JSON list of C-alpha atoms in Angstrom, two decimals:
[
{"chain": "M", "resi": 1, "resn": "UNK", "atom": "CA", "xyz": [-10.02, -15.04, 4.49]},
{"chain": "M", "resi": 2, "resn": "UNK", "atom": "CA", "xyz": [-8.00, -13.83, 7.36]},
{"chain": "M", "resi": 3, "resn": "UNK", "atom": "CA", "xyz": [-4.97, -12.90, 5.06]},
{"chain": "M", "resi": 4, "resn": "UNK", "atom": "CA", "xyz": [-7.29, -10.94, 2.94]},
{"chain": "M", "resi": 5, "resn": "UNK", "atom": "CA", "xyz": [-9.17, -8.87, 5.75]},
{"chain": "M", "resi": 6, "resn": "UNK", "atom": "CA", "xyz": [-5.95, -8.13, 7.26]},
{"chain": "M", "resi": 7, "resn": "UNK", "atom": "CA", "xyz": [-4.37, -6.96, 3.67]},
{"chain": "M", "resi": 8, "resn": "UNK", "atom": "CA", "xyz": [-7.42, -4.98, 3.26]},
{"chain": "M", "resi": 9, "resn": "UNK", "atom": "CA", "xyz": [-7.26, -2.96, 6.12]},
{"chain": "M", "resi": 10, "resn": "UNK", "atom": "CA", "xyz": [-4.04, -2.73, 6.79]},
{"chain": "M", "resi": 11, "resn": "UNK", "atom": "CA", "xyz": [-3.00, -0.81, 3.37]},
{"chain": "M", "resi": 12, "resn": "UNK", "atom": "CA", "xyz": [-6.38, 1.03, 3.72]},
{"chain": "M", "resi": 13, "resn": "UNK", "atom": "CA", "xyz": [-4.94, 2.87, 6.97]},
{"chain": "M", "resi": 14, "resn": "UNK", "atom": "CA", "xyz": [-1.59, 2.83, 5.55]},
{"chain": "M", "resi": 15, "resn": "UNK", "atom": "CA", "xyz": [-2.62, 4.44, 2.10]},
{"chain": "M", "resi": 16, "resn": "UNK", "atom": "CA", "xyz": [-4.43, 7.35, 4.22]},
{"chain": "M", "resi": 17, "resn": "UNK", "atom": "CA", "xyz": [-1.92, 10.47, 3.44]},
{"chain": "M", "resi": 18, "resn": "UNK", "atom": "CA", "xyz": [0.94, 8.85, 1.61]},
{"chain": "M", "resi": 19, "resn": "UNK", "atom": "CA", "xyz": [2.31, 9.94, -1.88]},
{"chain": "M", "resi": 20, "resn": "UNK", "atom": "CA", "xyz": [0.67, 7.95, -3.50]},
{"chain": "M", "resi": 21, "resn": "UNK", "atom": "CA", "xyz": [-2.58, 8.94, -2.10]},
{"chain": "M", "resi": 22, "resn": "UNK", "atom": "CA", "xyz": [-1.67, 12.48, -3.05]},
{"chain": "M", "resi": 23, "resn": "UNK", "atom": "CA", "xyz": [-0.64, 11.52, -6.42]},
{"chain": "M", "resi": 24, "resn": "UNK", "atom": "CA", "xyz": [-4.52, 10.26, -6.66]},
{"chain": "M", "resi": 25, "resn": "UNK", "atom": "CA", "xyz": [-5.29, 13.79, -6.21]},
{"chain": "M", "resi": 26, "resn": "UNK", "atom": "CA", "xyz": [-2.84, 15.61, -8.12]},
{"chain": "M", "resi": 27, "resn": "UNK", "atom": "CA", "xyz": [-4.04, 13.26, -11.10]},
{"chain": "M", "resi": 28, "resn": "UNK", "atom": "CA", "xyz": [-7.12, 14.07, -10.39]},
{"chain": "M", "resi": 29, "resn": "UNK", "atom": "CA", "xyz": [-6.98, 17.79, -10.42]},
{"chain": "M", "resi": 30, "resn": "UNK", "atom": "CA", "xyz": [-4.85, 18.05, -13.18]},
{"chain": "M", "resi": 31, "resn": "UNK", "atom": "CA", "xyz": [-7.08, 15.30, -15.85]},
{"chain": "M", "resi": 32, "resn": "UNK", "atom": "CA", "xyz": [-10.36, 15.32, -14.58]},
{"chain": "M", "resi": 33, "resn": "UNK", "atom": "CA", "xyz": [-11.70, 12.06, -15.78]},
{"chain": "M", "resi": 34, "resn": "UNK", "atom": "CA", "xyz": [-11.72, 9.75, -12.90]},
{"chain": "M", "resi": 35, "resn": "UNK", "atom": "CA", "xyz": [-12.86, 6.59, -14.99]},
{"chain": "M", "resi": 36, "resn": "UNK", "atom": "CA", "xyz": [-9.72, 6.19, -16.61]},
{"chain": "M", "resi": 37, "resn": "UNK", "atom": "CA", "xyz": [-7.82, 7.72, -13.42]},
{"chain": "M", "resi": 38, "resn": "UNK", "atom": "CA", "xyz": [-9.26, 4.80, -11.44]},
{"chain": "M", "resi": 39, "resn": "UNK", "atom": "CA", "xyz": [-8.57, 2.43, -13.79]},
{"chain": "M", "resi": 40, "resn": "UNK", "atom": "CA", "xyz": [-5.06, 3.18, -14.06]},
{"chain": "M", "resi": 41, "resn": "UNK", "atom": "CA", "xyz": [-4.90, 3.22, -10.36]},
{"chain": "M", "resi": 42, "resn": "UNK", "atom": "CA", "xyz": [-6.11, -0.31, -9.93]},
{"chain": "M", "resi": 43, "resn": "UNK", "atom": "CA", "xyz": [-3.74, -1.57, -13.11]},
{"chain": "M", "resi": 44, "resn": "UNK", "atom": "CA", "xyz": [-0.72, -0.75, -11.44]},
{"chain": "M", "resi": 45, "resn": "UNK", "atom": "CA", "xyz": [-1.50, -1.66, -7.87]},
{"chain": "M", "resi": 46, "resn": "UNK", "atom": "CA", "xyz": [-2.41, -5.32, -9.45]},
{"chain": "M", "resi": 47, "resn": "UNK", "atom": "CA", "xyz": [1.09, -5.43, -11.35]},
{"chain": "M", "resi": 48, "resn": "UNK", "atom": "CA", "xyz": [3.02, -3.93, -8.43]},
{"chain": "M", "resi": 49, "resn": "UNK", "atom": "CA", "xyz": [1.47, -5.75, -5.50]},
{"chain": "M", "resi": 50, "resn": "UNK", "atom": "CA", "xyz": [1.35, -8.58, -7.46]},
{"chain": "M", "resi": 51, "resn": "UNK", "atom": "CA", "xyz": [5.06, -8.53, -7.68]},
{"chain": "M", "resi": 52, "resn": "UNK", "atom": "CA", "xyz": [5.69, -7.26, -4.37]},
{"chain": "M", "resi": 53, "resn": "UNK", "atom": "CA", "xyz": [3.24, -10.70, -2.89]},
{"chain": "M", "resi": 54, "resn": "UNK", "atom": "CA", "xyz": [5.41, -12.74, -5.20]},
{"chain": "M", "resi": 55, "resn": "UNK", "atom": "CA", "xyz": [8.83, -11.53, -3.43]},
{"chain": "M", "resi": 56, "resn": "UNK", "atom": "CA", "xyz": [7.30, -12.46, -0.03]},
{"chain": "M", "resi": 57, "resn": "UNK", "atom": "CA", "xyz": [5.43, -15.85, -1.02]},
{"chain": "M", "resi": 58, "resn": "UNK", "atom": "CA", "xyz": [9.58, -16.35, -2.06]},
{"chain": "M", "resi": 59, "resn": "UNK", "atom": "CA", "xyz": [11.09, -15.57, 0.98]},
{"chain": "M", "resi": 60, "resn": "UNK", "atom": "CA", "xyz": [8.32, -17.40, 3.09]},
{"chain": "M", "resi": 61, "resn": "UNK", "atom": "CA", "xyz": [9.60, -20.62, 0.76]},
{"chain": "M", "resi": 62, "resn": "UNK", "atom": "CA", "xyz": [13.59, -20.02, 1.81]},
{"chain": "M", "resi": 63, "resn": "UNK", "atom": "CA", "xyz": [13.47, -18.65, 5.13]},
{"chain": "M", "resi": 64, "resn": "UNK", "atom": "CA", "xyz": [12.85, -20.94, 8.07]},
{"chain": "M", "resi": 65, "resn": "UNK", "atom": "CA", "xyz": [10.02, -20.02, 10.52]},
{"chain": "M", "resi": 66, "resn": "UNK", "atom": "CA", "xyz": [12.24, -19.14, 13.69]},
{"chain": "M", "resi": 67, "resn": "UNK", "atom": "CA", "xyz": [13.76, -16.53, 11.31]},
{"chain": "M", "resi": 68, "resn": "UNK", "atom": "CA", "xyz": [10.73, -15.78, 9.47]},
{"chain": "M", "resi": 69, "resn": "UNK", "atom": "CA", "xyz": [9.43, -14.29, 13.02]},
{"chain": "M", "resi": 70, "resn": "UNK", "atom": "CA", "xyz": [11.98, -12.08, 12.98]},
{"chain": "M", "resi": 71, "resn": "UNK", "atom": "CA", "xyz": [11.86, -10.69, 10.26]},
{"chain": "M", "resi": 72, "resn": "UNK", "atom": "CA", "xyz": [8.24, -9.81, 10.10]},
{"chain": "M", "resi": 73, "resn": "UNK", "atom": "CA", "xyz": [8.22, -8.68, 13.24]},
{"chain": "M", "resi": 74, "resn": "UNK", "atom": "CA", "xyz": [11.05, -6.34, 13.24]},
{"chain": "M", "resi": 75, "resn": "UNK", "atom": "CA", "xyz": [9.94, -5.35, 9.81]},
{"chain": "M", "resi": 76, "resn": "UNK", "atom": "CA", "xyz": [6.10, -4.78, 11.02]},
{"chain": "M", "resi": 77, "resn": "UNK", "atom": "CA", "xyz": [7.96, -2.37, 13.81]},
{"chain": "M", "resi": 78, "resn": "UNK", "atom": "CA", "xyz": [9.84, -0.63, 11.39]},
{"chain": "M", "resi": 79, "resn": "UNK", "atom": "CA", "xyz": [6.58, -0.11, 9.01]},
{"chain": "M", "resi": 80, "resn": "UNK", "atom": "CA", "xyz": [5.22, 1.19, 12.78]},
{"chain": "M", "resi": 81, "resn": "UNK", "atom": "CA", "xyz": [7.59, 3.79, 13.24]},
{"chain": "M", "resi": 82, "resn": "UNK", "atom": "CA", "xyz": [7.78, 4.85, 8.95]},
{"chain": "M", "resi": 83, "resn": "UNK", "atom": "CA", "xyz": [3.72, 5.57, 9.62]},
{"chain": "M", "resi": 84, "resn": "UNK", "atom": "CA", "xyz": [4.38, 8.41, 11.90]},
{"chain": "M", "resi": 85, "resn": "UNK", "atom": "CA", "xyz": [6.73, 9.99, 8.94]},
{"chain": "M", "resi": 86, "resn": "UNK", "atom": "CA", "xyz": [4.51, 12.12, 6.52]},
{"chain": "M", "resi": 87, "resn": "UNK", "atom": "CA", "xyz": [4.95, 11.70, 2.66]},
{"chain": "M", "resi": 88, "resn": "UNK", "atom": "CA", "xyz": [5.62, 14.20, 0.04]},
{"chain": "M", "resi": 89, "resn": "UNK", "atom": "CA", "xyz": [4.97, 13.84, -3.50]},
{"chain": "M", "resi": 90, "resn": "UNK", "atom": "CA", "xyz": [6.88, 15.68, -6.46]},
{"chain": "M", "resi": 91, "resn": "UNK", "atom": "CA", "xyz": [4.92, 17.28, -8.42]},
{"chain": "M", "resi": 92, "resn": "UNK", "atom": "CA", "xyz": [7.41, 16.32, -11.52]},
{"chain": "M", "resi": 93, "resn": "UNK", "atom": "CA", "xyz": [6.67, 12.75, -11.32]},
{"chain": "M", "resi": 94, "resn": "UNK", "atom": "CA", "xyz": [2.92, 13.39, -13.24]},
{"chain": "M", "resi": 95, "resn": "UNK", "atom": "CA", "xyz": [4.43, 16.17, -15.96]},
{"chain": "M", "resi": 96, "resn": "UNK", "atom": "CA", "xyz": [7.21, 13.87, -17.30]},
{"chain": "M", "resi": 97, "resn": "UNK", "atom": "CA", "xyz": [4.53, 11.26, -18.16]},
{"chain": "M", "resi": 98, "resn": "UNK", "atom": "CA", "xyz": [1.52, 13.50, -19.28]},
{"chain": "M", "resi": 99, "resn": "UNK", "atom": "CA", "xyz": [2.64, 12.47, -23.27]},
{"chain": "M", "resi": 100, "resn": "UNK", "atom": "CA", "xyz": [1.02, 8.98, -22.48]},
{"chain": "M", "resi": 101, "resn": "UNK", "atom": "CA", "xyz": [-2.79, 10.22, -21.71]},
{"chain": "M", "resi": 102, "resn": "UNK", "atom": "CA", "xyz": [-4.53, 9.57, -18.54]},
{"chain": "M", "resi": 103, "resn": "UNK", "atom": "CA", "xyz": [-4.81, 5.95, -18.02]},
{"chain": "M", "resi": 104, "resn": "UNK", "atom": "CA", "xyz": [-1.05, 5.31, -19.32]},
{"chain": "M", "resi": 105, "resn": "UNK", "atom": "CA", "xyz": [-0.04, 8.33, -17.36]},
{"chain": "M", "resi": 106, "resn": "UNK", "atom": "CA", "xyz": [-1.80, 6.93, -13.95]},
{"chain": "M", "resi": 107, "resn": "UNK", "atom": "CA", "xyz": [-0.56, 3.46, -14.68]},
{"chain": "M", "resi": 108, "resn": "UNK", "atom": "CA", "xyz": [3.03, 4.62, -15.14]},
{"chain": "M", "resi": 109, "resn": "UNK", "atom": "CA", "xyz": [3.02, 7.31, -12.26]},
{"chain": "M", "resi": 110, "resn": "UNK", "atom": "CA", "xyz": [1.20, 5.18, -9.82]},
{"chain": "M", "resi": 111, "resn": "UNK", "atom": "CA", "xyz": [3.65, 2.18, -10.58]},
{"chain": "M", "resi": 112, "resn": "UNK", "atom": "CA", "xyz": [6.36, 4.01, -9.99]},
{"chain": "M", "resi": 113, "resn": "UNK", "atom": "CA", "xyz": [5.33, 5.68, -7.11]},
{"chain": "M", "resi": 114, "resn": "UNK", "atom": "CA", "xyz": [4.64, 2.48, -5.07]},
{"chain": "M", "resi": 115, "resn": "UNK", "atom": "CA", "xyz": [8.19, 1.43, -5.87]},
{"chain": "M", "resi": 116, "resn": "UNK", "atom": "CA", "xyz": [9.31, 0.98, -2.13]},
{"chain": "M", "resi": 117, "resn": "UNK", "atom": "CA", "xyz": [6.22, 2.14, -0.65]},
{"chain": "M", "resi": 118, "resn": "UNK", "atom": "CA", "xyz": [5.11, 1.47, 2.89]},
{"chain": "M", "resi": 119, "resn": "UNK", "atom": "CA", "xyz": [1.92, -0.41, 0.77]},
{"chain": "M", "resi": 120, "resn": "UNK", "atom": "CA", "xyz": [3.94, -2.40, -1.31]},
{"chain": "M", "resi": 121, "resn": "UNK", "atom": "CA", "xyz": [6.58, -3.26, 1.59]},
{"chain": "M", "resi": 122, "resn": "UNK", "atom": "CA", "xyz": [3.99, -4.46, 3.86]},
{"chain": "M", "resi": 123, "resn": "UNK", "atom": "CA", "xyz": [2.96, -6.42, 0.60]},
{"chain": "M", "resi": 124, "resn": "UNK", "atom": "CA", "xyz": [5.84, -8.73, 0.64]},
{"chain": "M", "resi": 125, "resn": "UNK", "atom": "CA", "xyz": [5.49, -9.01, 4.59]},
{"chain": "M", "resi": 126, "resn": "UNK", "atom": "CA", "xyz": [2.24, -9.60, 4.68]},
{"chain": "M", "resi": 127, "resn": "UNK", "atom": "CA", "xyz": [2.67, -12.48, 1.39]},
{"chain": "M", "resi": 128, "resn": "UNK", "atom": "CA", "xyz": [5.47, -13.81, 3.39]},
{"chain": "M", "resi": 129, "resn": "UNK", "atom": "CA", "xyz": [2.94, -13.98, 7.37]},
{"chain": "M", "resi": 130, "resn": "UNK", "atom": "CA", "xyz": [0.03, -15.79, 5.45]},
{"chain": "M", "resi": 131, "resn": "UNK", "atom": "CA", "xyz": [1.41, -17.70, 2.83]},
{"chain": "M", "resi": 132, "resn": "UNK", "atom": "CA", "xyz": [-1.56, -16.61, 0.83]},
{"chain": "M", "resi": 133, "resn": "UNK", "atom": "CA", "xyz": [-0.09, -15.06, -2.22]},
{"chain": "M", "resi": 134, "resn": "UNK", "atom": "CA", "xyz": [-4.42, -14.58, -4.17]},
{"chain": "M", "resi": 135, "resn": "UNK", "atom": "CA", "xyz": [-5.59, -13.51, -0.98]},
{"chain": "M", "resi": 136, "resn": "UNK", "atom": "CA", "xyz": [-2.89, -11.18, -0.05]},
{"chain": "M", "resi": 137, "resn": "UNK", "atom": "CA", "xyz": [-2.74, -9.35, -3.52]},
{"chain": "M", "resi": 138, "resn": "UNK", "atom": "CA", "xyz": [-6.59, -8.75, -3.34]},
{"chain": "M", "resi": 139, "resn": "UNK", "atom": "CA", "xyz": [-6.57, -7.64, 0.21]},
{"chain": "M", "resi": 140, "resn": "UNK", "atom": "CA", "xyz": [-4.02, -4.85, -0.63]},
{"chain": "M", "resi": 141, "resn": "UNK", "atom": "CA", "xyz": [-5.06, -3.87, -4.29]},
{"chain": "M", "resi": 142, "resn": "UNK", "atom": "CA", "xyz": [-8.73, -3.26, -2.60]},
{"chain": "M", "resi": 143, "resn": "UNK", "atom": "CA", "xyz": [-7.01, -1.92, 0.28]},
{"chain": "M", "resi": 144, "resn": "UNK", "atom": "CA", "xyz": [-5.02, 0.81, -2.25]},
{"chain": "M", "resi": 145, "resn": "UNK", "atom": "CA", "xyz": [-8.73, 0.97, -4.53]},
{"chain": "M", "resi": 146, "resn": "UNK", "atom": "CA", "xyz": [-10.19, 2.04, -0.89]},
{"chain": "M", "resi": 147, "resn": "UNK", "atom": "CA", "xyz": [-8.34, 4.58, -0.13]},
{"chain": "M", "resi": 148, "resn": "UNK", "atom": "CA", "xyz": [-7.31, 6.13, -3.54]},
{"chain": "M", "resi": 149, "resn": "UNK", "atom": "CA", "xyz": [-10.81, 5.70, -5.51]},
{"chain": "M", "resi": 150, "resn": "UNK", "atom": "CA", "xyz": [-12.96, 8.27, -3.64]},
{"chain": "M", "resi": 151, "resn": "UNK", "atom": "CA", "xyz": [-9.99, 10.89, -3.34]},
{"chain": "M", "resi": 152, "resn": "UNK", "atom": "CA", "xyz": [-9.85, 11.03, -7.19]},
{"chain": "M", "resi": 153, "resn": "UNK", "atom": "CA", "xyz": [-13.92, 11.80, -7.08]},
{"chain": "M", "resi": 154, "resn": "UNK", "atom": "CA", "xyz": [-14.09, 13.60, -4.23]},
{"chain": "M", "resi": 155, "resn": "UNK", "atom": "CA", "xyz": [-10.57, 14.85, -4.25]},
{"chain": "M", "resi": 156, "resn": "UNK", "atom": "CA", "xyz": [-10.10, 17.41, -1.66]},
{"chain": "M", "resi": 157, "resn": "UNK", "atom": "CA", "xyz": [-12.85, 17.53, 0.22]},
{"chain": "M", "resi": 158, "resn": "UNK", "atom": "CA", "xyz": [-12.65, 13.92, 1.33]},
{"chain": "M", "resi": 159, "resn": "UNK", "atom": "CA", "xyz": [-8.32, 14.87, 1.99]},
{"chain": "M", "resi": 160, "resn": "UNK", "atom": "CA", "xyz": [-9.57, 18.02, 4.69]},
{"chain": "M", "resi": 161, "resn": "UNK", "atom": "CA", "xyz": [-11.84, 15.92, 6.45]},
{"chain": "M", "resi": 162, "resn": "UNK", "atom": "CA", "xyz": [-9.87, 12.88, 7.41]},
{"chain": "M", "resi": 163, "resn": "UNK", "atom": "CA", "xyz": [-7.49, 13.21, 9.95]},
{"chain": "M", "resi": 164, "resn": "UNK", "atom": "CA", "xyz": [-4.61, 12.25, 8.31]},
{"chain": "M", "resi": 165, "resn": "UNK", "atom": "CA", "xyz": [-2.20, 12.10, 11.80]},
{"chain": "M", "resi": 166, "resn": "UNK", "atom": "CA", "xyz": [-4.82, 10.42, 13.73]},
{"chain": "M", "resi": 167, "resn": "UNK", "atom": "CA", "xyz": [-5.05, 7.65, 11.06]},
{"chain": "M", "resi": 168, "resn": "UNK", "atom": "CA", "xyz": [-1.09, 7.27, 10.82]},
{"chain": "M", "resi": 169, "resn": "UNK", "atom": "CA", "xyz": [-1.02, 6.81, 14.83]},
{"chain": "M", "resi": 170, "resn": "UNK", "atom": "CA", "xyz": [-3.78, 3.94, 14.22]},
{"chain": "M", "resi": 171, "resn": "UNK", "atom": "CA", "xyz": [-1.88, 2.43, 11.25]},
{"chain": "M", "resi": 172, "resn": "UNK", "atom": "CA", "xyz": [1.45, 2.85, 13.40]},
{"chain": "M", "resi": 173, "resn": "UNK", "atom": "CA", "xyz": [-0.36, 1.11, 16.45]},
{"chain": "M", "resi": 174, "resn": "UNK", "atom": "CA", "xyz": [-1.87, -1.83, 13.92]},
{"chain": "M", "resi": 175, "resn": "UNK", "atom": "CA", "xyz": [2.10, -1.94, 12.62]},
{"chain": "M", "resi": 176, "resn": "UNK", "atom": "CA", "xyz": [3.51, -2.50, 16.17]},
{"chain": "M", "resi": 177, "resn": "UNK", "atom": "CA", "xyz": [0.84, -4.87, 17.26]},
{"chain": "M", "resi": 178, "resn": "UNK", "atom": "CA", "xyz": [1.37, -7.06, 14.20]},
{"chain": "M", "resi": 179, "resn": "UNK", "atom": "CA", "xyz": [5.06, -7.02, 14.76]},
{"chain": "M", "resi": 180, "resn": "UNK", "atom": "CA", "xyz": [4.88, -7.94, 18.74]},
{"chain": "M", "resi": 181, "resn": "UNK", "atom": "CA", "xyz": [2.47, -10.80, 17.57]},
{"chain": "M", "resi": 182, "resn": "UNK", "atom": "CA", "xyz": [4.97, -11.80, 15.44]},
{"chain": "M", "resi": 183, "resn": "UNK", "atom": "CA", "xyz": [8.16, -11.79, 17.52]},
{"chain": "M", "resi": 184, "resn": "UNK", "atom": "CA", "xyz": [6.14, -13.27, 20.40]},
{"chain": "M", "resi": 185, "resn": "UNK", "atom": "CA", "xyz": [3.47, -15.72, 19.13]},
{"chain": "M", "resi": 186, "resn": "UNK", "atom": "CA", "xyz": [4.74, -19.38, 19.14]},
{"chain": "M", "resi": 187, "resn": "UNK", "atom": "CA", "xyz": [2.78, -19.99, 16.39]},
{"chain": "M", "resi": 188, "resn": "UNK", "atom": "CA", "xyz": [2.34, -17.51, 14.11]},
{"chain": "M", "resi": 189, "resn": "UNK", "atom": "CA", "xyz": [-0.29, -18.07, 11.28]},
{"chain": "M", "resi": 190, "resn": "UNK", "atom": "CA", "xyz": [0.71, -18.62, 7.66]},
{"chain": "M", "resi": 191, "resn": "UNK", "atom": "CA", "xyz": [4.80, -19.05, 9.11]},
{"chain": "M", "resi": 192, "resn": "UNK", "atom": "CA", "xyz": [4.23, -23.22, 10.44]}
]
């Protein structure tokens, strides 16, 4: 259950203000049917973060714990550090797909946009911490759902009231914490 709280609010914080969360809105504004917006949204995060927790249930099977540590932990202070950089989104990325409709364009554009995300790296780290590949997955698809979900029916409005820096500098903080655990825990859970 741990493994899934932590998933949960870790890509929460993380989604707040990344491209992907602005490609929620730019979908939004430019389709305005949330159902199948949503839908699409949740489709892809399944299929990518499902992949993503695969690659780190992987290298939690071939790495060795003592290197394991490292590795997350140097990797959670890395994913500290990439919070405090803002995202952009290109607006191209949902007019080449537009041909497909709504859901296939969300599912497509969303998928694609996660592609080396900070969400879908700290996927594989936190699948390869926990060694709880269901739990992981279901922690950071709800965590993506969270965040993404009211911005496409609320859009806007939801965007200017959250302080986007303030939640980065939390999200960085959670990062760093995680990755000092890590490095300096003798017994780190999910790595025995």
């Amino acid at each position: 259950m741990e493994a899934f709280l932590v998933s949960t609010g870790i890509v929460a914080l993380a989604e707040m203000g990344d491209k992907t969360q602005l490609l929620s809105l730019v979908l939004a504004a430019r389709f305005r049917k949330p159902w199948p917006i949503v839908l699409g949204i949740f489709v892809a995060t399944m299929v990518n973060h499902g992949l993503a927790g695969a690659v780190g249930a992987w290298v939690n099977a071939f790495i060795g714990p003592d290197v394991m540590r490292w590795i997350l932990g140097l990797s959670f202070i890395a994913m500290a550090v990439w919070m405090l950089i803002p995202d952009k989104l290109e607006d191209e990325a949902v007019k080449s797909f537009s041909r497909w409709g709504v859901f296939g364009t969300t599912v497509v554009a969303f998928f694609l946009a996660e592609m080396g995300d900070k969400t879908q790296i700290a996927t594989v780290m936190l699948a390869a911490q926990y060694n709880a590949y269901l739990w992981v997955v279901l922690g950071t698809t709800l965590g993506m759902m969270l965040a993404n979900a009211p911005v496409v029916w609320l859009g806007d409005k939801l965007v200017k009231k959250v302080p986007i820096r303030l939640v980065h500098v939390i999200s960085a903080v959670i990062f760093l914490v995680l990755g000092l655990v890590a490095l300096f825990a003798q017994s780190v859970p999910g790595l025995a």
